[in-house]
Coordinates of C-alpha atoms and ligand atoms in Angstrom, one line a residue:
M58 CA 55.9 -26.9 37.9
Y59 CA 54.8 -25.3 41.3
S60 CA 53.7 -27.0 44.5
Y61 CA 52.6 -25.9 47.6
R62 CA 54.1 -26.3 51.0
A63 CA 52.1 -24.4 54.0
P64 CA 54.5 -22.2 55.5
L65 CA 54.0 -23.2 58.8
R66 CA 57.4 -22.0 60.5
D67 CA 56.1 -18.1 59.4
I68 CA 52.5 -19.0 60.2
R69 CA 53.5 -19.9 63.9
F70 CA 55.8 -16.9 64.2
V71 CA 52.8 -14.6 63.4
V72 CA 50.4 -16.6 65.1
H73 CA 52.0 -17.4 68.6
D74 CA 55.1 -14.6 68.5
V75 CA 53.7 -11.4 67.0
L76 CA 50.0 -11.8 67.7
D77 CA 49.7 -14.3 70.4
F78 CA 46.4 -15.5 69.5
E79 CA 46.4 -18.1 72.7
D80 CA 46.7 -15.1 75.1
H81 CA 43.9 -13.3 72.8
Y82 CA 41.5 -16.0 73.5
R83 CA 42.3 -16.4 77.1
S84 CA 41.8 -12.9 77.5
F85 CA 38.1 -13.5 76.3
G86 CA 37.5 -16.5 78.5
R87 CA 38.3 -18.9 75.8
E88 CA 40.8 -21.1 77.5
D89 CA 39.6 -23.9 75.3
L90 CA 41.4 -22.1 72.3
N91 CA 44.8 -23.2 73.8
R92 CA 48.0 -23.4 71.8
D93 CA 47.8 -27.1 71.5
L94 CA 44.3 -26.8 69.7
L95 CA 45.8 -24.2 67.3
E96 CA 48.7 -26.3 66.4
G97 CA 46.4 -29.1 65.7
I98 CA 44.5 -26.8 63.3
L99 CA 47.8 -25.4 61.6
E100 CA 49.0 -29.1 61.1
E101 CA 46.0 -30.8 59.9
G102 CA 45.0 -27.9 57.8
A103 CA 48.5 -27.6 56.3
R104 CA 48.1 -31.5 55.6
F105 CA 44.5 -30.8 53.9
A106 CA 45.7 -27.8 51.7
E107 CA 49.1 -29.5 50.7
D108 CA 47.8 -32.9 49.9
V109 CA 44.2 -33.0 48.9
L110 CA 43.6 -29.3 47.5
A111 CA 47.0 -28.4 45.9
P112 CA 47.1 -31.3 43.5
T113 CA 43.6 -30.0 42.1
N114 CA 45.0 -26.5 41.3
R115 CA 46.7 -27.0 37.9
I116 CA 44.1 -29.6 36.8
G117 CA 41.6 -26.9 37.6
D118 CA 43.3 -24.4 35.4
E119 CA 43.8 -27.0 32.5
H120 CA 40.7 -29.0 32.6
G121 CA 38.3 -26.0 33.4
L122 CA 34.6 -26.3 33.6
K123 CA 32.3 -28.3 31.5
F124 CA 28.9 -26.4 30.6
E125 CA 26.0 -29.1 29.1
D126 CA 22.1 -28.4 29.1
G127 CA 22.6 -25.7 31.9
K128 CA 24.5 -28.0 34.0
V129 CA 28.1 -27.2 35.2
S130 CA 30.8 -30.0 35.9
T131 CA 33.7 -29.0 38.1
P132 CA 37.1 -30.5 37.3
P133 CA 38.4 -33.9 38.4
G134 CA 39.2 -34.0 42.0
F135 CA 37.0 -31.1 43.1
K136 CA 33.8 -32.8 44.4
E137 CA 36.4 -35.5 46.1
A138 CA 38.0 -32.4 47.9
Y139 CA 34.9 -30.9 48.6
D140 CA 33.3 -33.7 50.0
R141 CA 36.4 -34.3 52.2
Y142 CA 36.4 -30.8 53.4
C143 CA 33.0 -31.4 54.6
Q144 CA 33.4 -35.0 56.2
D145 CA 36.7 -33.9 58.1
G146 CA 34.6 -31.3 59.5
W147 CA 36.6 -28.2 57.9
I148 CA 33.6 -26.6 56.5
T149 CA 31.8 -26.3 59.9
M150 CA 34.7 -24.9 61.8
T151 CA 33.6 -21.2 62.3
S152 CA 29.9 -21.7 62.2
D153 CA 27.7 -21.2 65.1
P154 CA 27.1 -24.3 67.1
Q155 CA 23.3 -23.5 66.9
W156 CA 23.4 -24.5 63.2
G157 CA 25.8 -27.4 63.8
G158 CA 29.3 -25.4 63.6
Q159 CA 32.1 -25.6 65.9
G160 CA 32.2 -22.2 67.0
L161 CA 35.8 -21.5 66.4
P162 CA 36.2 -17.8 66.2
G163 CA 36.9 -16.5 62.5
G164 CA 39.9 -14.6 63.0
F165 CA 42.3 -17.5 63.8
S166 CA 40.6 -19.4 60.9
L167 CA 42.3 -16.8 58.5
A168 CA 45.5 -18.9 58.8
F169 CA 43.7 -21.8 57.4
G170 CA 41.8 -19.7 54.8
E171 CA 45.3 -18.5 53.5
M172 CA 46.5 -22.1 53.0
L173 CA 43.2 -23.0 51.4
C174 CA 43.6 -19.9 48.8
A175 CA 47.2 -20.8 48.3
G176 CA 46.5 -24.6 47.5
N177 CA 43.4 -23.7 45.1
M178 CA 41.9 -20.4 45.0
A179 CA 39.5 -21.1 42.4
W180 CA 38.3 -24.1 44.6
K181 CA 38.2 -21.9 47.9
M182 CA 35.7 -19.9 46.5
Y183 CA 32.6 -22.5 46.5
S184 CA 32.7 -22.6 50.3
G185 CA 33.8 -19.1 51.0
L186 CA 30.7 -17.5 49.3
T187 CA 28.5 -20.2 51.3
E188 CA 30.2 -19.2 54.6
S189 CA 29.6 -15.4 53.6
A190 CA 25.9 -16.2 52.6
S191 CA 25.2 -18.2 56.0
L192 CA 26.7 -15.2 58.0
T193 CA 24.3 -12.9 56.1
L194 CA 21.3 -15.2 56.9
A195 CA 22.1 -15.7 60.4
A196 CA 22.5 -11.8 60.9
H197 CA 19.3 -11.0 59.1
G198 CA 17.1 -13.8 58.2
T199 CA 13.9 -14.8 60.1
D200 CA 14.1 -17.8 62.6
E201 CA 12.0 -19.9 60.1
L202 CA 14.6 -19.2 57.2
K203 CA 17.4 -19.6 59.5
S204 CA 16.1 -23.0 60.8
R205 CA 15.4 -24.4 57.2
Y206 CA 18.5 -23.5 55.3
L207 CA 21.6 -22.7 57.6
P208 CA 22.1 -26.2 59.1
K209 CA 22.3 -27.7 55.5
M210 CA 24.4 -24.7 54.4
V211 CA 26.7 -24.9 57.3
S212 CA 27.3 -28.5 57.0
G213 CA 28.3 -27.9 53.2
E214 CA 25.5 -29.9 51.8
W215 CA 23.9 -26.9 50.3
S216 CA 26.1 -24.2 48.9
G217 CA 25.2 -20.4 48.8
T218 CA 25.6 -17.3 46.2
M219 CA 25.7 -13.6 46.3
C220 CA 23.4 -12.3 43.3
L221 CA 24.0 -8.5 42.9
T222 CA 25.3 -7.9 39.5
E223 CA 23.3 -7.2 36.5
A224 CA 24.7 -6.6 32.8
Q225 CA 23.7 -2.7 33.4
A226 CA 24.4 -2.7 37.2
G227 CA 27.8 -3.6 38.2
T228 CA 29.3 -1.0 40.6
D229 CA 26.2 1.0 40.2
L230 CA 23.6 -1.2 42.1
S231 CA 21.2 1.4 42.2
I232 CA 20.1 0.9 38.7
L233 CA 19.5 -2.9 39.1
R234 CA 16.0 -4.2 37.6
S235 CA 15.4 -7.6 39.2
K236 CA 11.9 -7.7 40.3
A237 CA 10.3 -9.3 43.6
E238 CA 6.2 -9.5 43.3
P239 CA 4.4 -10.4 46.4
R240 CA 3.1 -13.9 46.0
G241 CA 0.4 -13.1 48.9
D242 CA 1.6 -15.8 51.2
G243 CA 4.5 -14.0 52.6
S244 CA 6.8 -15.1 49.8
Y245 CA 7.8 -13.3 46.8
A246 CA 8.1 -14.1 43.0
I247 CA 11.7 -13.1 41.8
T248 CA 12.3 -12.5 38.1
G249 CA 15.4 -11.2 36.5
T250 CA 18.8 -11.9 35.2
K251 CA 22.2 -11.6 37.0
V252 CA 25.6 -12.0 35.5
F253 CA 28.9 -12.9 36.9
I254 CA 27.6 -15.2 39.6
T255 CA 30.2 -17.2 41.4
A256 CA 29.2 -20.7 41.8
G257 CA 25.7 -19.9 40.5
E258 CA 25.5 -23.4 39.2
H259 CA 27.8 -26.5 39.9
D260 CA 27.8 -30.2 40.9
L261 CA 29.3 -30.0 44.3
T262 CA 26.1 -29.7 46.4
S263 CA 22.5 -31.0 45.8
N264 CA 20.9 -27.6 46.2
I265 CA 22.2 -24.1 45.9
I266 CA 20.9 -21.1 48.1
H267 CA 21.0 -17.9 46.1
L268 CA 20.9 -14.4 47.9
V269 CA 19.1 -11.9 45.4
L270 CA 19.0 -8.4 45.3
A271 CA 15.6 -7.2 43.7
R272 CA 13.2 -4.7 43.8
L273 CA 9.6 -4.5 45.4
P274 CA 6.7 -3.3 43.1
D275 CA 6.4 0.0 45.2
A276 CA 10.3 0.3 45.8
P277 CA 11.7 4.0 45.8
P278 CA 14.2 4.4 42.9
G279 CA 18.1 4.0 43.7
T280 CA 19.6 2.2 46.3
K281 CA 17.0 2.9 48.9
G282 CA 14.6 0.6 47.0
I283 CA 16.6 -2.8 47.1
S284 CA 15.7 -5.8 49.0
L285 CA 17.4 -8.9 49.6
F286 CA 15.9 -12.3 49.0
L287 CA 16.6 -15.9 49.7
V288 CA 15.9 -17.9 46.5
P289 CA 16.8 -21.7 46.6
K290 CA 17.5 -23.5 43.4
F291 CA 15.1 -26.5 44.4
L292 CA 12.5 -25.6 47.1
P293 CA 13.0 -27.7 50.4
D294 CA 10.0 -30.2 50.9
A295 CA 8.3 -30.8 54.2
Q296 CA 11.1 -32.6 55.6
G297 CA 13.7 -29.9 54.6
N298 CA 15.0 -31.9 51.8
V299 CA 15.5 -31.2 48.3
G300 CA 12.2 -30.8 46.3
P301 CA 10.9 -29.4 43.3
A302 CA 12.9 -26.9 41.0
N303 CA 12.2 -23.2 41.5
G304 CA 12.6 -21.5 38.2
V305 CA 16.3 -21.0 38.5
S306 CA 18.3 -21.7 35.6
C307 CA 22.2 -20.8 34.3
G308 CA 22.2 -19.7 30.9
S309 CA 25.8 -20.0 30.3
I310 CA 29.0 -19.7 32.1
E311 CA 31.9 -17.1 31.0
H312 CA 35.4 -18.0 29.6
K313 CA 37.8 -16.1 31.6
M314 CA 41.5 -15.0 31.9
G315 CA 42.0 -17.0 35.1
I316 CA 40.1 -18.9 37.9
H317 CA 39.1 -21.3 35.2
A318 CA 37.8 -23.8 37.6
S319 CA 35.3 -21.0 39.4
P320 CA 32.1 -21.0 37.4
T321 CA 31.0 -17.4 36.6
C322 CA 27.4 -17.9 35.6
V323 CA 24.6 -16.0 34.1
M324 CA 21.6 -16.7 36.2
H325 CA 17.8 -16.5 35.3
F326 CA 15.2 -16.3 37.6
N327 CA 11.9 -16.9 36.2
E328 CA 9.1 -16.2 38.9
S329 CA 11.3 -18.0 41.4
V330 CA 9.8 -18.3 45.0
G331 CA 12.0 -16.2 47.3
W332 CA 11.9 -15.1 51.0
L333 CA 12.6 -11.5 52.4
V334 CA 15.8 -11.1 54.3
G335 CA 15.9 -8.2 56.6
K336 CA 13.5 -5.3 55.8
A337 CA 12.0 -4.4 52.6
N338 CA 14.1 -1.8 50.9
A339 CA 17.1 -2.5 53.3
G340 CA 18.7 -5.2 51.2
L341 CA 22.0 -3.7 50.3
A342 CA 22.7 -2.8 54.2
C343 CA 22.1 -6.6 54.7
M344 CA 24.1 -7.5 51.7
F345 CA 27.0 -5.5 53.2
T346 CA 27.6 -8.2 55.9
M347 CA 28.1 -10.6 53.1
M348 CA 30.3 -8.1 51.0
N349 CA 32.4 -6.9 53.9
H350 CA 33.2 -10.8 54.7
A351 CA 33.9 -11.3 50.9
R352 CA 36.1 -8.4 50.8
L353 CA 38.3 -9.7 53.4
G354 CA 38.0 -13.2 52.0
V355 CA 39.3 -11.5 48.3
G356 CA 42.3 -10.1 50.2
L357 CA 43.1 -13.5 51.7
Q358 CA 43.0 -14.8 48.2
G359 CA 45.8 -12.3 47.2
Q360 CA 47.6 -13.1 50.2
G361 CA 47.4 -17.0 49.4
V362 CA 48.4 -16.5 45.6
S363 CA 51.0 -14.2 46.5
E364 CA 52.5 -16.9 48.9
L365 CA 52.4 -19.6 46.3
A366 CA 54.1 -17.3 43.6
W367 CA 57.0 -16.5 46.1
Q368 CA 57.8 -20.2 46.8
T369 CA 57.8 -21.0 43.1
S370 CA 60.0 -18.1 42.9
I371 CA 62.7 -18.9 45.5
A372 CA 62.8 -22.3 44.3
Y373 CA 63.3 -21.4 40.7
A374 CA 65.9 -18.7 41.7
N375 CA 68.1 -21.3 43.6
D376 CA 67.8 -24.1 40.9
R377 CA 68.2 -22.1 37.6
L378 CA 72.0 -21.5 36.6
Q379 CA 72.9 -18.4 34.6
G380 CA 75.8 -16.1 34.9
R381 CA 78.5 -15.8 37.5
A382 CA 78.1 -13.8 40.7
M383 CA 79.7 -10.3 40.4
T384 CA 82.1 -11.1 43.3
G385 CA 83.4 -14.3 41.8
A386 CA 81.8 -17.9 41.0
K387 CA 79.7 -19.4 43.8
M388 CA 79.3 -22.7 42.3
P389 CA 82.6 -23.2 40.3
G390 CA 82.1 -26.8 39.8
K391 CA 79.0 -26.0 37.8
A392 CA 78.4 -24.3 34.6
A393 CA 77.0 -21.3 36.1
D394 CA 75.9 -19.9 39.4
P395 CA 72.2 -20.1 40.5
I396 CA 70.2 -16.8 39.5
I397 CA 69.9 -16.0 43.3
V398 CA 73.2 -14.9 43.5
H399 CA 72.1 -11.8 41.3
P400 CA 71.3 -8.6 43.3
D401 CA 68.6 -7.8 40.9
V402 CA 67.0 -11.2 41.2
R403 CA 67.3 -10.8 45.2
R404 CA 65.6 -7.4 45.0
M405 CA 62.7 -9.1 43.3
L406 CA 62.8 -12.1 45.9
L407 CA 62.9 -9.9 48.8
T408 CA 60.1 -7.8 47.7
Q409 CA 57.9 -10.7 47.3
K410 CA 59.1 -11.9 50.9
A411 CA 58.5 -8.7 52.3
F412 CA 55.1 -8.5 50.8
V413 CA 54.0 -12.0 51.5
E414 CA 55.3 -12.2 55.3
G415 CA 54.3 -8.4 55.9
G416 CA 50.7 -9.1 54.3
R417 CA 50.4 -12.3 56.5
V418 CA 50.7 -10.1 59.5
L419 CA 48.1 -7.7 58.4
C420 CA 45.6 -10.4 57.4
F421 CA 45.7 -12.4 60.6
L422 CA 46.1 -9.0 62.7
T423 CA 42.8 -8.0 60.9
G424 CA 41.3 -11.6 62.0
R425 CA 42.5 -10.6 65.6
E426 CA 40.4 -7.6 65.6
I427 CA 37.4 -9.5 64.1
D428 CA 37.4 -11.9 67.0
S429 CA 37.6 -8.9 69.5
S430 CA 34.8 -7.3 67.9
H431 CA 32.8 -10.2 69.0
L432 CA 34.3 -11.7 72.1
N433 CA 35.6 -8.7 73.9
P434 CA 33.4 -8.4 76.9
D435 CA 34.0 -4.8 77.0
K436 CA 31.4 -3.0 74.8
A437 CA 33.6 0.2 74.0
A438 CA 36.7 -2.3 73.3
R439 CA 34.3 -4.2 70.9
E440 CA 33.1 -1.2 69.2
R441 CA 36.9 0.0 68.7
S442 CA 37.8 -3.2 67.1
K443 CA 34.6 -2.9 64.8
D444 CA 35.6 0.5 63.6
L445 CA 39.2 -0.9 63.1
V446 CA 38.0 -3.9 61.1
A447 CA 35.7 -1.3 58.8
F448 CA 38.8 0.9 58.5
L449 CA 41.1 -2.0 57.6
T450 CA 38.7 -4.2 55.2
P451 CA 39.2 -1.9 52.1
I452 CA 43.0 -1.9 52.8
V453 CA 43.2 -5.8 53.1
K454 CA 41.2 -5.9 50.1
G455 CA 42.6 -3.3 47.9
F456 CA 46.1 -3.3 48.8
L457 CA 46.9 -6.9 49.2
T458 CA 45.2 -7.6 45.8
D459 CA 47.3 -5.0 44.5
V460 CA 50.4 -6.4 45.9
A461 CA 49.1 -9.8 44.6
M462 CA 49.6 -8.4 41.1
E463 CA 53.1 -7.3 41.8
V464 CA 54.2 -10.5 43.4
T465 CA 52.7 -12.7 40.7
S466 CA 54.3 -10.6 37.9
L467 CA 57.6 -10.7 39.8
A468 CA 57.1 -14.5 39.9
V469 CA 56.9 -14.6 36.1
Q470 CA 59.7 -12.2 35.7
I471 CA 62.2 -14.3 37.9
H472 CA 61.4 -17.4 35.9
G473 CA 62.3 -15.4 32.9
G474 CA 61.2 -16.8 29.5
A475 CA 60.0 -19.9 31.3
G476 CA 57.6 -17.7 33.3
F477 CA 55.6 -16.4 30.4
I478 CA 55.1 -20.4 28.9
R479 CA 52.4 -22.5 30.6
E480 CA 54.7 -25.2 31.6
T481 CA 56.2 -23.5 34.5
G482 CA 52.5 -23.0 35.9
V483 CA 53.6 -19.5 37.2
E484 CA 51.6 -17.5 34.7
Q485 CA 48.4 -19.1 36.0
L486 CA 49.0 -17.6 39.2
M487 CA 49.4 -14.1 37.5
R488 CA 46.0 -14.6 35.4
D489 CA 44.1 -16.1 38.8
A490 CA 45.3 -12.9 40.8
R491 CA 44.1 -10.6 38.1
I492 CA 40.6 -10.8 39.3
T493 CA 41.1 -9.9 42.8
P494 CA 41.5 -6.3 42.4
I495 CA 38.1 -6.2 40.3
Y496 CA 35.5 -8.2 42.2
E497 CA 33.7 -7.7 45.3
G498 CA 33.8 -3.8 44.5
T499 CA 37.0 -2.8 42.2
N500 CA 40.0 -1.4 44.1
G501 CA 38.9 2.0 42.9
I502 CA 35.5 1.6 44.7
Q503 CA 37.7 0.1 47.9
A504 CA 39.8 3.3 47.9
L505 CA 36.7 5.6 47.7
D506 CA 35.4 3.6 50.7
L507 CA 38.4 4.3 52.5
L508 CA 38.9 7.7 51.9
G509 CA 35.2 9.0 51.3
R510 CA 33.6 6.8 54.1
K511 CA 36.0 5.6 56.6
V512 CA 38.3 8.6 56.7
F513 CA 36.0 11.5 55.8
G514 CA 32.9 9.9 57.0
T515 CA 34.0 9.5 60.4
A516 CA 35.7 12.8 60.6
G517 CA 39.2 11.2 60.8
K518 CA 38.4 9.4 63.6
S519 CA 39.0 5.8 62.3
Q520 CA 42.2 7.2 60.8
Q521 CA 43.5 8.6 64.1
M522 CA 42.5 5.4 65.8
M523 CA 44.6 3.5 63.6
V524 CA 47.6 6.2 64.0
G525 CA 47.3 5.6 67.7
R526 CA 47.5 1.9 67.4
I527 CA 50.5 2.2 65.3
R528 CA 52.2 4.6 67.8
E529 CA 51.7 2.2 70.5
A530 CA 53.9 -0.3 68.3
I531 CA 56.4 2.2 67.8
T532 CA 56.7 3.1 71.6
K533 CA 56.8 -0.7 72.5
F534 CA 59.6 -1.6 69.8
G535 CA 61.3 1.6 69.3
V536 CA 63.5 0.8 72.6
L537 CA 65.0 -2.0 70.8
P538 CA 68.2 -0.6 69.2
E539 CA 68.0 -3.0 66.0
V540 CA 64.6 -1.6 65.1
A541 CA 64.5 2.0 66.6
P542 CA 65.4 3.5 63.3
L543 CA 62.6 1.7 61.7
A544 CA 60.3 2.9 64.5
A545 CA 61.4 6.4 63.9
D546 CA 61.0 6.1 60.2
L547 CA 57.4 4.9 60.7
G548 CA 56.7 7.8 63.2
R549 CA 57.7 10.3 60.7
R550 CA 55.3 8.5 58.1
L551 CA 52.5 8.7 60.4
D552 CA 53.1 12.6 60.4
Q553 CA 52.9 12.6 56.8
W554 CA 49.8 10.5 56.7
N555 CA 48.2 13.0 59.1
Q556 CA 49.4 15.9 57.0
L557 CA 48.3 14.4 53.8
T558 CA 44.7 13.6 55.2
L559 CA 44.1 17.0 56.5
E560 CA 45.2 18.6 53.2
L561 CA 42.9 16.2 51.1
G562 CA 40.0 17.0 53.5
Q563 CA 40.3 20.8 53.2
A564 CA 40.6 20.1 49.3
A565 CA 37.4 17.8 49.1
M566 CA 35.5 20.5 51.2
K567 CA 36.1 22.8 48.3
N568 CA 35.4 20.2 45.3
P569 CA 34.2 16.6 45.9
E570 CA 36.0 15.2 42.8
E571 CA 39.1 15.6 44.8
V572 CA 38.3 12.6 46.8
G573 CA 37.9 10.5 43.6
A574 CA 41.1 11.9 42.1
A575 CA 43.3 11.4 45.2
A576 CA 41.7 7.9 46.8
S577 CA 43.6 5.1 45.0
D578 CA 47.0 6.8 46.0
Y579 CA 45.6 7.5 49.3
L580 CA 44.8 3.5 49.7
Q581 CA 48.2 2.8 48.6
F582 CA 49.8 5.4 51.0
A583 CA 47.9 3.6 54.0
G584 CA 48.6 0.0 52.5
Y585 CA 52.4 0.7 52.9
I586 CA 51.9 2.5 56.3
C587 CA 49.9 -0.5 57.7
L588 CA 52.5 -3.0 56.0
G589 CA 55.2 -0.8 57.9
W590 CA 53.4 -1.2 61.3
C591 CA 53.4 -5.2 60.6
W592 CA 56.9 -5.3 59.8
L593 CA 58.0 -3.1 62.8
A594 CA 56.1 -5.6 65.1
A595 CA 57.9 -8.6 63.2
A596 CA 61.2 -7.0 63.3
G597 CA 60.9 -6.3 67.1
V598 CA 59.6 -9.7 68.1
A599 CA 62.6 -11.1 65.9
A600 CA 65.0 -8.9 67.6
K601 CA 64.0 -9.7 71.0
K602 CA 64.2 -13.5 70.1
L603 CA 67.6 -13.0 68.9
A604 CA 68.4 -11.0 71.9
A605 CA 67.3 -13.8 74.1
G606 CA 69.6 -16.4 72.1
E607 CA 66.4 -18.5 71.2
P608 CA 67.0 -21.1 68.6
G609 CA 66.2 -20.5 65.1
A610 CA 68.6 -17.5 64.6
D611 CA 68.6 -17.6 60.9
F612 CA 64.9 -17.3 60.6
Y613 CA 64.8 -14.1 63.0
K614 CA 67.9 -12.7 61.1
A615 CA 66.1 -13.0 57.8
K616 CA 63.1 -10.9 59.6
L617 CA 65.2 -8.1 60.3
V618 CA 66.8 -8.2 56.9
T619 CA 63.4 -8.2 55.1
A620 CA 62.1 -5.3 57.4
Q621 CA 65.3 -3.2 56.2
H622 CA 64.4 -4.1 52.7
F623 CA 60.7 -2.9 53.2
F624 CA 61.7 0.1 55.1
G625 CA 64.5 1.1 52.7
R626 CA 62.7 0.3 49.3
L627 CA 59.1 -0.2 49.5
L628 CA 57.9 2.1 52.4
P629 CA 59.6 5.1 50.4
R630 CA 56.6 4.5 47.8
C631 CA 54.6 6.4 50.3
D632 CA 56.3 9.6 48.7
A633 CA 55.3 9.3 45.4
H634 CA 51.6 8.4 46.2
A635 CA 51.5 11.2 48.7
A636 CA 52.9 13.4 45.8
A637 CA 50.1 12.0 43.3
A638 CA 47.3 12.2 45.9
R639 CA 48.1 15.7 46.5
S640 CA 48.3 16.8 42.6
G641 CA 44.5 17.3 42.8
A642 CA 41.6 16.6 40.2
G643 CA 42.4 19.6 38.2
G644 CA 44.4 17.7 35.6
L645 CA 42.4 14.7 35.8
M646 CA 39.3 16.4 34.7
A647 CA 40.6 19.0 32.3
L648 CA 40.2 17.1 29.1
S649 CA 36.4 16.6 27.6
A650 CA 35.7 13.0 26.6
E651 CA 36.4 14.2 22.9
Q652 CA 39.6 15.6 23.8
F653 CA 40.9 12.5 25.3
A654 CA 40.4 10.7 22.3
I655 CA 42.4 12.8 19.8
A656 CA 45.0 10.7 18.3
Ligands
LIG198 C1 35.0 -13.7 37.7 C2 34.1 -12.9 38.6 C3 33.2 -13.2 39.5 C4 32.4 -12.5 39.9 N1 31.4 -13.0 40.9 C5 30.3 -12.1 41.4 C6 29.4 -12.8 42.2 O1 29.5 -13.7 42.6 N2 28.3 -12.0 42.3 C7 28.0 -10.8 41.9 O2 26.9 -10.2 42.3 N3 28.9 -10.3 41.0 C8 29.9 -10.9 40.9 N4 31.3 -10.4 40.1 C9 30.9 -9.1 39.5 C10 31.8 -8.2 40.0 O3 31.7 -7.6 41.4 C11 32.0 -6.8 39.2 O4 32.6 -7.3 37.9 C12 32.5 -5.7 39.9 O5 31.9 -5.3 41.1 C13 32.6 -4.4 38.8 O6 31.5 -4.3 38.2 P1 31.7 -4.1 36.6 O7 32.2 -5.3 36.0 O8 30.2 -3.8 36.0 O9 32.5 -3.1 36.3 P2 31.9 -1.5 36.2 O10 31.1 -1.1 37.3 O11 31.3 -1.1 34.8 O12 33.3 -0.5 36.3 C14 34.3 -0.3 35.3 C15 35.3 0.5 35.8 O13 34.9 1.8 36.2 C16 34.9 2.1 37.6 N5 33.8 2.7 38.3 C17 32.7 2.5 38.1 N6 32.0 3.6 38.7 C18 32.9 4.1 39.5 C19 32.6 5.2 40.4 N7 31.3 5.3 40.9 N8 33.7 5.7 40.8 C20 35.1 5.3 40.3 N9 35.1 4.4 39.5 C21 33.9 3.7 38.9 C22 35.6 0.8 38.1 O14 36.4 1.0 39.2 C23 36.1 0.0 36.9 O15 37.5 0.3 36.8 C24 32.2 -11.1 39.6 C25 33.0 -10.8 38.5 C26 34.0 -11.4 37.8 C27 34.8 -11.1 36.6

């Protein structure tokens, strides 16, 4: 059975040594966010994730949700954990003080977010979506809507949802049908059915605030005719407390492969009163505030569940006795050696470790850029960080969730037959992780976003900015003898990336289908390059610490070995992805639908 222990040693290494968040905040005049404060958050956050949240993870999977008379009951322990999360002030940590938040920049909070996702990914979704909805309301809502709803959403008294998907409109939101009729008093009557709505109904909060995409009567067709509305489950009364029901009902909840404790609801809106958020027909643009936040949140889910899978694997590999080491028995007093002696098991473990620890740097580094995009006093620097975050978002979401599938699958493999049965719990992690490449825009759509919008849409500017940042790291760490070969390797990969981007751009000018044909492999390629960047920085810092004779040499040596594993065995996957991306659309589009089906 798995149990979660927050990887504080590694989190500290990334937060303090690799990314130096204290210095980062100091440079923006936030001396208050010093190392002591950050340490306090890490330690207390770890305690919450380990002691309060993690014990509910298995219960949530086994017990699942109850749906009766349109009401959803969460599994035992969920409400208690949620109340504690609110009472202890975790929920308000990153929100704007104007609405009752504590104003901690969101970048650092990703470290706590990872712990929550590892502790219980399904539970984290309730508050995660509320955070995204609050940000969207803060960015696009009227002052009246903000003052009426944000204080209660920020405090966690009320939760939030995002209602985009309809049965016929998943990826393609241009064909959504939900309607919004003006009621003549500035509000609208919202009617329609949304499907797959996370936390559309539950018993953790007294009200649920839905952000709903719908069409006005005179809306133009397609995505240019979609507006965003705030629709509460219960209308607030004059004092702002929960008032009458608002025609919002949950028709059913889905029975799913994983995240059994997260309700995925069919939501009916029957002339429910709603208010416009943002401008009419500009709803999709407003919703992107929510989606971008949620996309990074899903990448973090991949990271969290990967960490838990890796922890479970290393514990099992040290415990399970099978066979003898090829070089002679390591534990002659026992019936067999632990499976960690076998090179193939080590291949799997090191692959997990390389993805998990590298992914952590990538997540927190993105968080650092998010902070910079808000706090940097230099406008041009803020804009650069904004572009970098936009570029990294599909990579964090798409790459780290595909990685989560590999890491959780390896966990099952390392457990052998025990991994396939329920008792060990490791199969839950693979089932839970499986949704992450699907929701918040499938990874196919993330790939199109990266190559189509972020690379070609900026005429390569964002990709070049990224290359520039990575070259800075190569220059900085390439002078260290231990990591110089890694830096040189990464430099060659950047040349390969530039060449690939150029060739694909030329192909796409002749045939737009080339973008779709190459996008997924391009995203993988970019993901490996970004992780190479992260591993170069981690290895460089570790090498410096070793050279300085700092305590904890084993930790730093392990960093260097894992970096070698990444560069030797995982980064070369770029070659296969580059070849696949280059192979073009011709073969993919050659068969008719009928020819495909000939058996
Ligand atoms: C557990 C769960 C929770 C969810 N939570 C929410 C929520 O809270 N709110 C909400 O609004 N939605 C939610 N969703 C919906 C989710 O975001 C969608 O399932 C997802 O966006 C994909 O849409 P779809 O399922 O209709 O698949 P489809 O759009 O039918 O896609 C099927 C396949 O076709 C591919 N495809 C489709 N169009 C294109 C294209 N143009 N180019 C290339 N490939 C394409 C996709 O990548 C995918 O592989 C949730 C779904 C699940 C399962």
